[in-house]
Coordinates of C-alpha atoms and ligand atoms in Angstrom, one line a residue:
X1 CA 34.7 8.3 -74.2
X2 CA 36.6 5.4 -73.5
X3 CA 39.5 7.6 -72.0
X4 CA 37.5 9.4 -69.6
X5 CA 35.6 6.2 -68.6
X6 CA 39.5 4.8 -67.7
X7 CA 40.5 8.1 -65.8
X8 CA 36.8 7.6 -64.0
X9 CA 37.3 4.3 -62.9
X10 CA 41.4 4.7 -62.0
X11 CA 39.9 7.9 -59.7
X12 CA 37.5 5.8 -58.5
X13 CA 39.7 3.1 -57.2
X14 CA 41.9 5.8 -55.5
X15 CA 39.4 7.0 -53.6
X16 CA 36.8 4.7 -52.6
X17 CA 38.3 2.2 -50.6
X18 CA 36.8 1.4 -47.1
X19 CA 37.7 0.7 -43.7
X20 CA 35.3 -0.6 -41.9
X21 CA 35.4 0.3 -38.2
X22 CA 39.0 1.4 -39.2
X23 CA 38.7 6.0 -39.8
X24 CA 42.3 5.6 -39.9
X25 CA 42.9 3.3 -43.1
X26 CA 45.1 4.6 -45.6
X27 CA 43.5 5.9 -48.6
X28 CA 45.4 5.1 -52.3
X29 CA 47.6 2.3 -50.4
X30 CA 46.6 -0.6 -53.0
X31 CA 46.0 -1.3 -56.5
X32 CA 44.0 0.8 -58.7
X33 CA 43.3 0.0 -62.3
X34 CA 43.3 2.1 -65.1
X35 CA 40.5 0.2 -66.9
X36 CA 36.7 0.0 -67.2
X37 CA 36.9 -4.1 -68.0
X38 CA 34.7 -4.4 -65.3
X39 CA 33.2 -7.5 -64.4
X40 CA 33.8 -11.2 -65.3
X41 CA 32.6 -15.1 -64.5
X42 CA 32.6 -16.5 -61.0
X43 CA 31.4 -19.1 -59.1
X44 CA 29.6 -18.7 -55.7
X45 CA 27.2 -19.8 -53.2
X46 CA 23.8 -17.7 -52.3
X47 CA 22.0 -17.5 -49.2
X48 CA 19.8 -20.8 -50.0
X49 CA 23.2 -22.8 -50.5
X50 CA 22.6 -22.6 -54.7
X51 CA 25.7 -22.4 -56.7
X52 CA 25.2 -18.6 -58.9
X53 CA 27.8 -18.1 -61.6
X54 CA 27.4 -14.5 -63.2
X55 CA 26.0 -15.4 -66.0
X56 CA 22.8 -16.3 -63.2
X57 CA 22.2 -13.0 -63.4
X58 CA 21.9 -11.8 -66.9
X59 CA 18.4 -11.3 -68.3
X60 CA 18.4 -8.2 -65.9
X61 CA 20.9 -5.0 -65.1
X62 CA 22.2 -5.8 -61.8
X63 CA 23.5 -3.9 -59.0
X64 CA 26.7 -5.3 -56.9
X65 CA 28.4 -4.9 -53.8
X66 CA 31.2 -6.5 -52.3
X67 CA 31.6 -6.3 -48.3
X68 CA 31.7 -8.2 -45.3
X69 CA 28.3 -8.7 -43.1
X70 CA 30.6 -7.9 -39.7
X71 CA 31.2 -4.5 -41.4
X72 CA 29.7 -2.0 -38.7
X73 CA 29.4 1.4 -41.2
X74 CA 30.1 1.1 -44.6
X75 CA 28.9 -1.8 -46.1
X76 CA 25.1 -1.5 -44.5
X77 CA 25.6 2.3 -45.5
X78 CA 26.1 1.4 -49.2
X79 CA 23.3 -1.7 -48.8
X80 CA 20.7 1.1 -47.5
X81 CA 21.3 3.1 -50.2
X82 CA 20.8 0.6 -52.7
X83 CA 17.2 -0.2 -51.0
X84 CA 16.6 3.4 -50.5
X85 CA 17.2 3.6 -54.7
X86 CA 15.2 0.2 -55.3
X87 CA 12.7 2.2 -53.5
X88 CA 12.2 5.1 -55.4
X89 CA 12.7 3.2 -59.2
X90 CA 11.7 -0.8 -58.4
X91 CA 9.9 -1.1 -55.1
X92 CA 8.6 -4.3 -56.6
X93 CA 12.7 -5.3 -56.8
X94 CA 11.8 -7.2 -60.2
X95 CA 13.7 -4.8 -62.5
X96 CA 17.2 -5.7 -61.6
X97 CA 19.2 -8.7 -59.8
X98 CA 21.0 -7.3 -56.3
X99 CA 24.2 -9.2 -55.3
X100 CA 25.9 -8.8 -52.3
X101 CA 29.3 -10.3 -52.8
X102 CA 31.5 -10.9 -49.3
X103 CA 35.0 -10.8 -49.1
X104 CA 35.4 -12.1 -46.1
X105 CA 34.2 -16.0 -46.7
X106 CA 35.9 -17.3 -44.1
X107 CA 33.3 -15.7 -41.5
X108 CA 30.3 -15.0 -43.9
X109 CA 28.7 -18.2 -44.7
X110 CA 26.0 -18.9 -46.9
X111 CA 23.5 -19.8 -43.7
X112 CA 24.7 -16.3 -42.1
X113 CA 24.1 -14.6 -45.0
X114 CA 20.6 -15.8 -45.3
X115 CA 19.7 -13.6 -42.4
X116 CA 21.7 -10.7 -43.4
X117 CA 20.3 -9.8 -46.9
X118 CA 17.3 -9.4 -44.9
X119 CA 18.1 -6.6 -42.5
X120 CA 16.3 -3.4 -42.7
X121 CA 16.4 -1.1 -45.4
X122 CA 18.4 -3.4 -47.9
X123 CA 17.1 -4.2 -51.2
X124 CA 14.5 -6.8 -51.7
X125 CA 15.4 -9.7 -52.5
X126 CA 19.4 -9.0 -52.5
X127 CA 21.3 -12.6 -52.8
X128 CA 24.5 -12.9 -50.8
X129 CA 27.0 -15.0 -51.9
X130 CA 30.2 -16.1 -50.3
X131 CA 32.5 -19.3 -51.3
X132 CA 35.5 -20.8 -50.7
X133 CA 38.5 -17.7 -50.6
X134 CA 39.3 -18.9 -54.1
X135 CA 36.0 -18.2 -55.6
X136 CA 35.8 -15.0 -53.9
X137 CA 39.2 -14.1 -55.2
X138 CA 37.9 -15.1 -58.7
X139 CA 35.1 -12.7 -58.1
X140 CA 36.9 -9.9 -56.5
X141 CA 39.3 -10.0 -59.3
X142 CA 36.5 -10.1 -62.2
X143 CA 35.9 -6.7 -60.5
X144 CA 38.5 -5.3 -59.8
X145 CA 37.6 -5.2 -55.8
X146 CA 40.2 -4.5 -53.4
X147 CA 40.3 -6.0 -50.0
X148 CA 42.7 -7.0 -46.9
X149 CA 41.7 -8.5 -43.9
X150 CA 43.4 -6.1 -40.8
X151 CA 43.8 -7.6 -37.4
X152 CA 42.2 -5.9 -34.6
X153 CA 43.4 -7.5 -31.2
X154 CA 41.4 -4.8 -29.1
X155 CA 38.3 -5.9 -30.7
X156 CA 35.7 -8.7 -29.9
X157 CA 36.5 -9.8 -33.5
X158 CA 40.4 -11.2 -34.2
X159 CA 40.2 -8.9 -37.5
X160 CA 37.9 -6.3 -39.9
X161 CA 38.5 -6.0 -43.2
X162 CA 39.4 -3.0 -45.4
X163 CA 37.6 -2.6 -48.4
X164 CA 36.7 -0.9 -52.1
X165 CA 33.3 1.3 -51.2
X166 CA 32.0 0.2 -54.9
X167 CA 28.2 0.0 -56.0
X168 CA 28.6 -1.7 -59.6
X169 CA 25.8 -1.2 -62.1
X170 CA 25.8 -3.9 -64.6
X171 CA 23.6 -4.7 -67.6
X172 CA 21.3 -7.3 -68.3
X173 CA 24.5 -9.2 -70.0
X174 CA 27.0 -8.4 -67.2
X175 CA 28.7 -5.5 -69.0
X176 CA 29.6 -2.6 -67.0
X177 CA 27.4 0.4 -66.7
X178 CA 28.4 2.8 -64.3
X179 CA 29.8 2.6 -60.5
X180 CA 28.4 4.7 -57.4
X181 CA 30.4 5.3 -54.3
X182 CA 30.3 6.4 -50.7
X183 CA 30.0 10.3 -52.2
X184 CA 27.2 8.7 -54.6
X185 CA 23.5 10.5 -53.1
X186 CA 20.2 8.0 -53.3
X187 CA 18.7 11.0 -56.1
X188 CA 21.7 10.7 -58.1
X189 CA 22.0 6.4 -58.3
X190 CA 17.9 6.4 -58.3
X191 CA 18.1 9.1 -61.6
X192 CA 21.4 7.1 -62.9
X193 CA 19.4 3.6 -63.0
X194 CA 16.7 4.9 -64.1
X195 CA 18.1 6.1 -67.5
X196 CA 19.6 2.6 -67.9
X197 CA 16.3 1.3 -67.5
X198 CA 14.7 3.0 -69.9
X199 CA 18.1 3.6 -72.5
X200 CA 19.6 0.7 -71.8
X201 CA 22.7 2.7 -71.5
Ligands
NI301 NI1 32.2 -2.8 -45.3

């Protein structure tokens, strides 16, 4: 199993990275990884200002995203998805932790984040955290997350950020489960999770 879980995960990284605001990013430009070691400690900040290490949220599977709240498309596409899947298997959103993990820390504060993890149709109760670049780095490297910050001078914003497209499920002791990306239906995740839930696997 292990082998196919590698190939799964190398495919993955090929093909779900993100542009946000940007259709013509290049696909397959950046690092993929050939392994499943999926996950790892970090140190960041959550939308109350409270320092979260991963090991805050063991005790429950958890599902993870990394983006960037200025992200116009993807990012609240993959956030919707994960409250349309809390929906249909934990509408109470006490079954498992959601983390939204930015990449882009330098504009995504922990105060702006506060309001963000809010917005309609994402999970209840999703944490955001941001952190000093370092931190994030820590994070994004734990996870194998790729991003790259891509100037955009004919934009209101100096830059947007390019992006993996990743939905991580963990479990309740921060070992990797399974990923979903942009291709990944609400059905399939919801039916996914669900058999973690009740297998643990
Ligand atoms: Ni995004």
């Amino acid at each position: 199993m292990k082998a196919m879980i590698n190939f799964a995960a190398s495919a993955l990284f090929a093909l779900s990275l993100a542009a946000c605001g940007q259709p013509t990013a290049k696909v397959g430009k950046t690092v993929t990884s050939g392994t499943a070691d999926i996950g790892g400690d970090y140190t960041l900040t959550n939308q109350d200002g409270d320092t979260v290490t991963q090991t805050a949220a063991f005790g429950k599977p958890q599902l993870i995203y990394f983006g960037f709240s200025y992200c116009p498309d993807i990012c609240p596409t993959a956030l919707q998805k994960m409250g349309a899947a809390q929906a249909r298997i934990d509408p109470a959103g006490d079954k498992l932790n959601y983390l939204f993990i930015s990449v882009d820390p330098e504009r995504d504060t922990a105060e702006s984040l506060k309001l963000y993890v809010t917005a309609n149709g994402f999970p209840e109760g999703l944490q955001g955290l941001t952190g000093t670049q370092e931190q994030v780095d820590v994070a994004k490297s734990a996870f194998k997350v790729y991003s790259q910050k891509v100037p955009t001078p004919d934009s209101a914003a100096d830059y947007t950020v390019d992006h993996s497209d990743i939905i991580y499920l963990m479990d309740k002791d921060g070992k990797f489960v399974e990923f979903f990306h942009g291709k990944s239906t609400v059905p399939e995740m919801a039916a996914r999770i669900n058999m973690h839930l009740k297998t643990g696997k």
